Coordinates of C-alpha atoms and ligand atoms in Angstrom, one line a residue:
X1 CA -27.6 -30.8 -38.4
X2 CA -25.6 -28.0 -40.2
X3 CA -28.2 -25.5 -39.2
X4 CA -28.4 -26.4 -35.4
X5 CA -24.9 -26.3 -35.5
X6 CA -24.8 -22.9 -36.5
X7 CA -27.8 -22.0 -34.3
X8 CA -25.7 -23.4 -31.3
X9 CA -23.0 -21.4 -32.6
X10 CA -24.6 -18.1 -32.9
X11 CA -26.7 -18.4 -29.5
X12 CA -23.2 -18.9 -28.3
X13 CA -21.5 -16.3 -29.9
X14 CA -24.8 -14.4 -28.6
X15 CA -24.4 -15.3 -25.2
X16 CA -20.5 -14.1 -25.5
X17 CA -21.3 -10.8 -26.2
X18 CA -23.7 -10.2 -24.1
X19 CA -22.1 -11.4 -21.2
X20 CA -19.0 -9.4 -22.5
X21 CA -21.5 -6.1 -22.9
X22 CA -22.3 -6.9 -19.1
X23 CA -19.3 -7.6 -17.7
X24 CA -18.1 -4.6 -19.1
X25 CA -21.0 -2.0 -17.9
X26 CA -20.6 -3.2 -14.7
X27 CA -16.7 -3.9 -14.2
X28 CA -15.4 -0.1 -15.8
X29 CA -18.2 2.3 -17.0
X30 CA -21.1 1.5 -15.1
X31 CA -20.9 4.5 -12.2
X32 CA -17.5 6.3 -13.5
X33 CA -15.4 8.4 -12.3
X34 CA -16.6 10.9 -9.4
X35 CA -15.6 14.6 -10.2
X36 CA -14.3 15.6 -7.1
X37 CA -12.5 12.4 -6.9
X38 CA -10.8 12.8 -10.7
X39 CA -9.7 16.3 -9.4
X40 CA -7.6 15.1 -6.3
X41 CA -6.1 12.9 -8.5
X42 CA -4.9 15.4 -10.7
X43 CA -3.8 17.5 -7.8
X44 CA -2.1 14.6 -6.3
X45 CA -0.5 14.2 -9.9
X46 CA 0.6 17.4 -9.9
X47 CA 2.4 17.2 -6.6
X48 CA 4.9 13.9 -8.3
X49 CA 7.5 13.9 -10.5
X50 CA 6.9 11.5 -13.4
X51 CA 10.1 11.9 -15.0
X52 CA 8.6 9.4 -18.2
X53 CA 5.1 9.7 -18.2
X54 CA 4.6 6.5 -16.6
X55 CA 1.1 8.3 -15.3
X56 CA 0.2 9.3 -19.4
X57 CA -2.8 8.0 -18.7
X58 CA -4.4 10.3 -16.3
X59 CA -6.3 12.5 -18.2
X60 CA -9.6 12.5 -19.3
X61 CA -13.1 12.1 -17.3
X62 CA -13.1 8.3 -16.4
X63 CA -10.4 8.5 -13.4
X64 CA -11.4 5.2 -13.2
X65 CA -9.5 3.4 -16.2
X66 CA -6.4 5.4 -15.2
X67 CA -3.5 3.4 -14.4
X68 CA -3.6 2.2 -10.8
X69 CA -6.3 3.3 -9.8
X70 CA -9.6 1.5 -9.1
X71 CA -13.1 2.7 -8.4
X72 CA -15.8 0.6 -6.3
X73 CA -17.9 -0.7 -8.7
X74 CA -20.8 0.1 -7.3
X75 CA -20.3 3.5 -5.6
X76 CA -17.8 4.6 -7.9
X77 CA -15.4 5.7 -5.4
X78 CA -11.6 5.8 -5.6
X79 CA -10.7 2.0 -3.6
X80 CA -7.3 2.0 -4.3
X81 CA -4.1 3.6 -5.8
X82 CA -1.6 1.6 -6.8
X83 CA 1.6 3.1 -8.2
X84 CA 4.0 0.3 -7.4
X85 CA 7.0 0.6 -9.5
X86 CA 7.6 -2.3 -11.4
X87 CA 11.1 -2.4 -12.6
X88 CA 11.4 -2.9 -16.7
X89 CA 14.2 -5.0 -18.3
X90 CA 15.4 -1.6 -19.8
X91 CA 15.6 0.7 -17.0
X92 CA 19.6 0.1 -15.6
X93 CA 20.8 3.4 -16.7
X94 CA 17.4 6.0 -16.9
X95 CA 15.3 6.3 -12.7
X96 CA 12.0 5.9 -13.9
X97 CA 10.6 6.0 -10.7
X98 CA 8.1 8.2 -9.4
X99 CA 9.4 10.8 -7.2
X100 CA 8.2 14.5 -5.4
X101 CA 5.9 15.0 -3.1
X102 CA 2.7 13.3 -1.8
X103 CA 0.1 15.8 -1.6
X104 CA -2.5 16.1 1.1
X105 CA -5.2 16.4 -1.5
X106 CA -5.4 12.1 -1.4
X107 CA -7.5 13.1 2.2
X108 CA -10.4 13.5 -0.5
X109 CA -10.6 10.3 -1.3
X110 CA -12.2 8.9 1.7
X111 CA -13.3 5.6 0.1
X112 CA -9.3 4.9 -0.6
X113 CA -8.5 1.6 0.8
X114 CA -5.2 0.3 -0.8
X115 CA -2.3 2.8 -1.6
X116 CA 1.0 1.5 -2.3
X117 CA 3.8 3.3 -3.5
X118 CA 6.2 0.9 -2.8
X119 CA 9.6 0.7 -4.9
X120 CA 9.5 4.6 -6.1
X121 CA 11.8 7.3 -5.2
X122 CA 10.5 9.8 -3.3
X123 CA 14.2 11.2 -2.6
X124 CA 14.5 11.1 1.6
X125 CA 11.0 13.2 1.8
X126 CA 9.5 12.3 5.2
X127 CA 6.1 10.1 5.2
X128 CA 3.1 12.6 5.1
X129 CA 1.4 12.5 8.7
X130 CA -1.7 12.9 7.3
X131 CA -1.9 9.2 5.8
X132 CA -2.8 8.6 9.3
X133 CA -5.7 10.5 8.6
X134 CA -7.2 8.5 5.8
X135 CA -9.5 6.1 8.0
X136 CA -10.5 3.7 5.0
X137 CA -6.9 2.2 4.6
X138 CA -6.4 -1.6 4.7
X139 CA -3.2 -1.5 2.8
X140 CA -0.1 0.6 2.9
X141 CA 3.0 -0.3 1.2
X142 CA 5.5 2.0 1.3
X143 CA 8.6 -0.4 1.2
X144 CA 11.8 0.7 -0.9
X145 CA 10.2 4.0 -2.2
X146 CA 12.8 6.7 -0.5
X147 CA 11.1 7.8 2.4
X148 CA 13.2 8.8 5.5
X149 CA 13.4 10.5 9.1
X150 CA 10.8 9.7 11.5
X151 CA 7.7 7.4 11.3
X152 CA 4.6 9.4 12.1
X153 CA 2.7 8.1 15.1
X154 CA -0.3 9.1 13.2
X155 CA -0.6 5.9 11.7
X156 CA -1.9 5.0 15.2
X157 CA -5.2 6.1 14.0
X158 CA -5.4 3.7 10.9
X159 CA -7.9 1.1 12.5
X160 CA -8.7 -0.9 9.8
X161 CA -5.2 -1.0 8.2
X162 CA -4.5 -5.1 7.6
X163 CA -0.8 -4.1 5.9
X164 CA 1.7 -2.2 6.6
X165 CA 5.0 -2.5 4.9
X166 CA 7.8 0.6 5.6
X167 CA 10.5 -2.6 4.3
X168 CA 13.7 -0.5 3.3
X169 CA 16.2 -3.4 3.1
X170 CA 16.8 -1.5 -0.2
X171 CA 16.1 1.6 0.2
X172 CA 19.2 4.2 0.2
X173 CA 17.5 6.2 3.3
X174 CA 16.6 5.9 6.8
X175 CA 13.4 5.7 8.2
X176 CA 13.2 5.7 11.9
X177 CA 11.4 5.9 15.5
X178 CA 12.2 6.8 18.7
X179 CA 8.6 5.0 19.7
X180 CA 5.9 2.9 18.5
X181 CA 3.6 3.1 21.1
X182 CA 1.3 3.9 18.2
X183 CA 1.6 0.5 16.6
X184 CA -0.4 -1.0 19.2
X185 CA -3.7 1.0 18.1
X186 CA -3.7 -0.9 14.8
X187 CA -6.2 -3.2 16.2
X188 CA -6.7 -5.1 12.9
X189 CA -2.6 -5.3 11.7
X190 CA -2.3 -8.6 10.2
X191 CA 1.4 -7.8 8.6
X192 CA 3.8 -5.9 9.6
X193 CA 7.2 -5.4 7.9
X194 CA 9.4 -3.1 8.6
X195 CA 12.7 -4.0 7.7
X196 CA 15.8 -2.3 8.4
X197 CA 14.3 0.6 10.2
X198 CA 16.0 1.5 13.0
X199 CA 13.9 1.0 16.1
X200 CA 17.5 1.5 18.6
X201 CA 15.6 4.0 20.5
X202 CA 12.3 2.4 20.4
X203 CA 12.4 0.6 23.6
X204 CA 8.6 0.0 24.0
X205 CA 8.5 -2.2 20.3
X206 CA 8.0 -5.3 22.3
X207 CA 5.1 -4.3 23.6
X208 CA 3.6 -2.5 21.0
X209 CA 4.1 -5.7 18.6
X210 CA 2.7 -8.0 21.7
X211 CA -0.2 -5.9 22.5
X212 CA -1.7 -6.1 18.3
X213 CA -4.3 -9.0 18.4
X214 CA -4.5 -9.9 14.5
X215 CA -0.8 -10.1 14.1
X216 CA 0.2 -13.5 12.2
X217 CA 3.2 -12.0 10.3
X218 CA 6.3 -9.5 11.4
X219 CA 9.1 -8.6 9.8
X220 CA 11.7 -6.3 12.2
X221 CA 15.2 -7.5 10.7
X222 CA 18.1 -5.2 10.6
X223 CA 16.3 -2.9 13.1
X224 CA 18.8 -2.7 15.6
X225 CA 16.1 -3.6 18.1
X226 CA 17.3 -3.3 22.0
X227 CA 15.2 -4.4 25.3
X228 CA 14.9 -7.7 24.0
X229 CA 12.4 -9.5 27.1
X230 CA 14.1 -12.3 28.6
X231 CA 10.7 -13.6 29.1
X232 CA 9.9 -13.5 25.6
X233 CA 10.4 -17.7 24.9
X234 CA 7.6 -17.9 27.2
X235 CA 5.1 -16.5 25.5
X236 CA 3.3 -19.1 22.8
X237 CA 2.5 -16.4 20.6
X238 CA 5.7 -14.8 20.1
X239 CA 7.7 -17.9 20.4
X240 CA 5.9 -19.2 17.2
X241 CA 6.6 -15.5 15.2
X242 CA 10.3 -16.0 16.4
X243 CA 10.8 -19.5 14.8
X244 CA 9.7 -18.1 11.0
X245 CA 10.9 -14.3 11.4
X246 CA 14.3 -13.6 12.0
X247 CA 13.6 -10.4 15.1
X248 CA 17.3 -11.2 16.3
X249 CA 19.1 -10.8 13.2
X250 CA 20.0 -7.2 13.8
Ligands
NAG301 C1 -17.9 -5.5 -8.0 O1 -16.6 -6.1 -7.9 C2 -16.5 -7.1 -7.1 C3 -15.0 -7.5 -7.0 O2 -14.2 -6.6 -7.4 C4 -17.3 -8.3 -7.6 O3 -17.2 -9.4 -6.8 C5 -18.7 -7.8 -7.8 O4 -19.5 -8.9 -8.4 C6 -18.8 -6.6 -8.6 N1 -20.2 -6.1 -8.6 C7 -20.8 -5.8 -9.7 C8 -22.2 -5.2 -9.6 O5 -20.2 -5.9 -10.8
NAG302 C1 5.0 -4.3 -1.0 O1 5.5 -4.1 -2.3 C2 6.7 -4.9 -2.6 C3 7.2 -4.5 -4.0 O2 7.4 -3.2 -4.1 C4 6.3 -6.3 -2.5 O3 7.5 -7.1 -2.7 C5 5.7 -6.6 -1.1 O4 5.3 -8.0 -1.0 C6 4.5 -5.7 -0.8 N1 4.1 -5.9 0.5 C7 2.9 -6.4 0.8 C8 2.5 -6.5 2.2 O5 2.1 -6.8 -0.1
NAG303 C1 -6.3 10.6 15.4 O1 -7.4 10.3 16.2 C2 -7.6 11.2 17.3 C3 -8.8 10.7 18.1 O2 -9.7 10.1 17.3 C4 -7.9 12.5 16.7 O3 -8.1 13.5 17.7 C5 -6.7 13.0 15.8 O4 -7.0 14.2 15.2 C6 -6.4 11.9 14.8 N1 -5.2 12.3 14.1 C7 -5.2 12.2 12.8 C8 -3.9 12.5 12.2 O5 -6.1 12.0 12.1

């Protein structure tokens, strides 16, 4: 009995580490990191300001186990950064926050899917164009992290992005837009927040938001919205995103 009992034991111990060993090839180290890929990085790097290190981990040739960012598994390709800041308990007095500027050099990573730098400081710098460029993105969050001026209708061209969130109910700049015409290429936009940007002069946001098939969640309070349709309680659609999303509370 003793002696099946450890058998059963070590087969399972056995069976651990193997499918440790496995999970492992294939989850981090499998494909690695691809060179051109790691350098953008670094260049992109280069461009922020990391005021403490929170980015101490970008060195080295697996770009892949940095922090925040993840590789397809398969391809290796760069799938997604994300450098959300997450505020610590002991942060009141230092900005920890990322910060500079966002370098073009993240147009080499075609594959990127998910970037959000949401909750950073990026001190009133506009939002690079170019993002609008990147056609892989599904994701972009870049609520709260200091961006301001005007939107950049290149995001228009983003046709697979799911998410975008420009939120900056807390953000101590203004982002704005005179029009978002644009919006209504983002044939696939599931979620859209963008809270407490002024749209005053955007007069076309109805229709942009209307015209987006995938829509199912909008955020536009605080954005001093005007042209409200008086037909808009007739439409099913809308009437349903007024009841859980406060448009009117400007
Ligand atoms: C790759 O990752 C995805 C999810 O991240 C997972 O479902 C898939 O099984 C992984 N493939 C391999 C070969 O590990
Ligand atoms: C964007 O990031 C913020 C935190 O910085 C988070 O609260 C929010 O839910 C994120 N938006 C989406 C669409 O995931
Ligand atoms: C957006 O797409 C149009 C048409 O496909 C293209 O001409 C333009 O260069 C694109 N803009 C950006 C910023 O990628």
């Amino acid at each position: 009995m003793a002696n099946i009992c450890s058998f059963v034991a070590l087969l399972f111990g056995y069976l651990c580490f193997t499918t440790n060993a496995i999970s492992h090839c294939n989850g981090e180290s499998n494909v690695g990191c691809i060179q051109s890929e790691r350098l953008a990085l670094l260049r992109f790097k280069a461009g922020l300001k990391d005021p403490h290190q929170l980015l101490s981990s970008w060195m080295g040739a697996n770009c892949c186990a940095w922090t925040g960012v993840s590789c397809d598994n398969e391809t290796g390709h760069v799938i997604a950064i994300d450098l959300r800041y997450h505020h610590l308990s002991n942060d009141h007095s230092t900005d920890w926050r990322l910060g500079g500027e966002i370098g073009s050099s993240l147009l080499d990573l075609k594959d990127l899917k998910h970037l959000d730098l949401s909750s950073n400081n990026f001190g009133g710098r506009t939002i690079p164009h170019y993002i609008g460029s990147m056609a892989e993105l599904r994701y972009v969050n870049l609520s709260n992290a200091g961006f301001s001026g005007r939107i950049p209708h290149q995001l228009g061209n983003l046709s697979n992005l799911e998410y975008l969130d420009l939120n900056s109910f807390h953000s101590l700049y203004n982002l704005n837009a005179d029009s978002i015409r644009w919006l209504s290429n983002l044939a696939s936009l599931r979620y859209l927040d963008m809270t407490r940007v002024t749209l005053a002069k955007a007069s076309d946001w109805f229709h942009a938001v209307n015209a987006l098939p995938s829509l199912s969640v909008l955020h536009l309070p605080f954005c001093r919205l005007s042209n409200i349709p008086a037909a808009i309680s007739h439409s099913s659609r809308t009437q349903s995103s007024i009841q859980s999303f406060p448009w009117f509370n400007t």
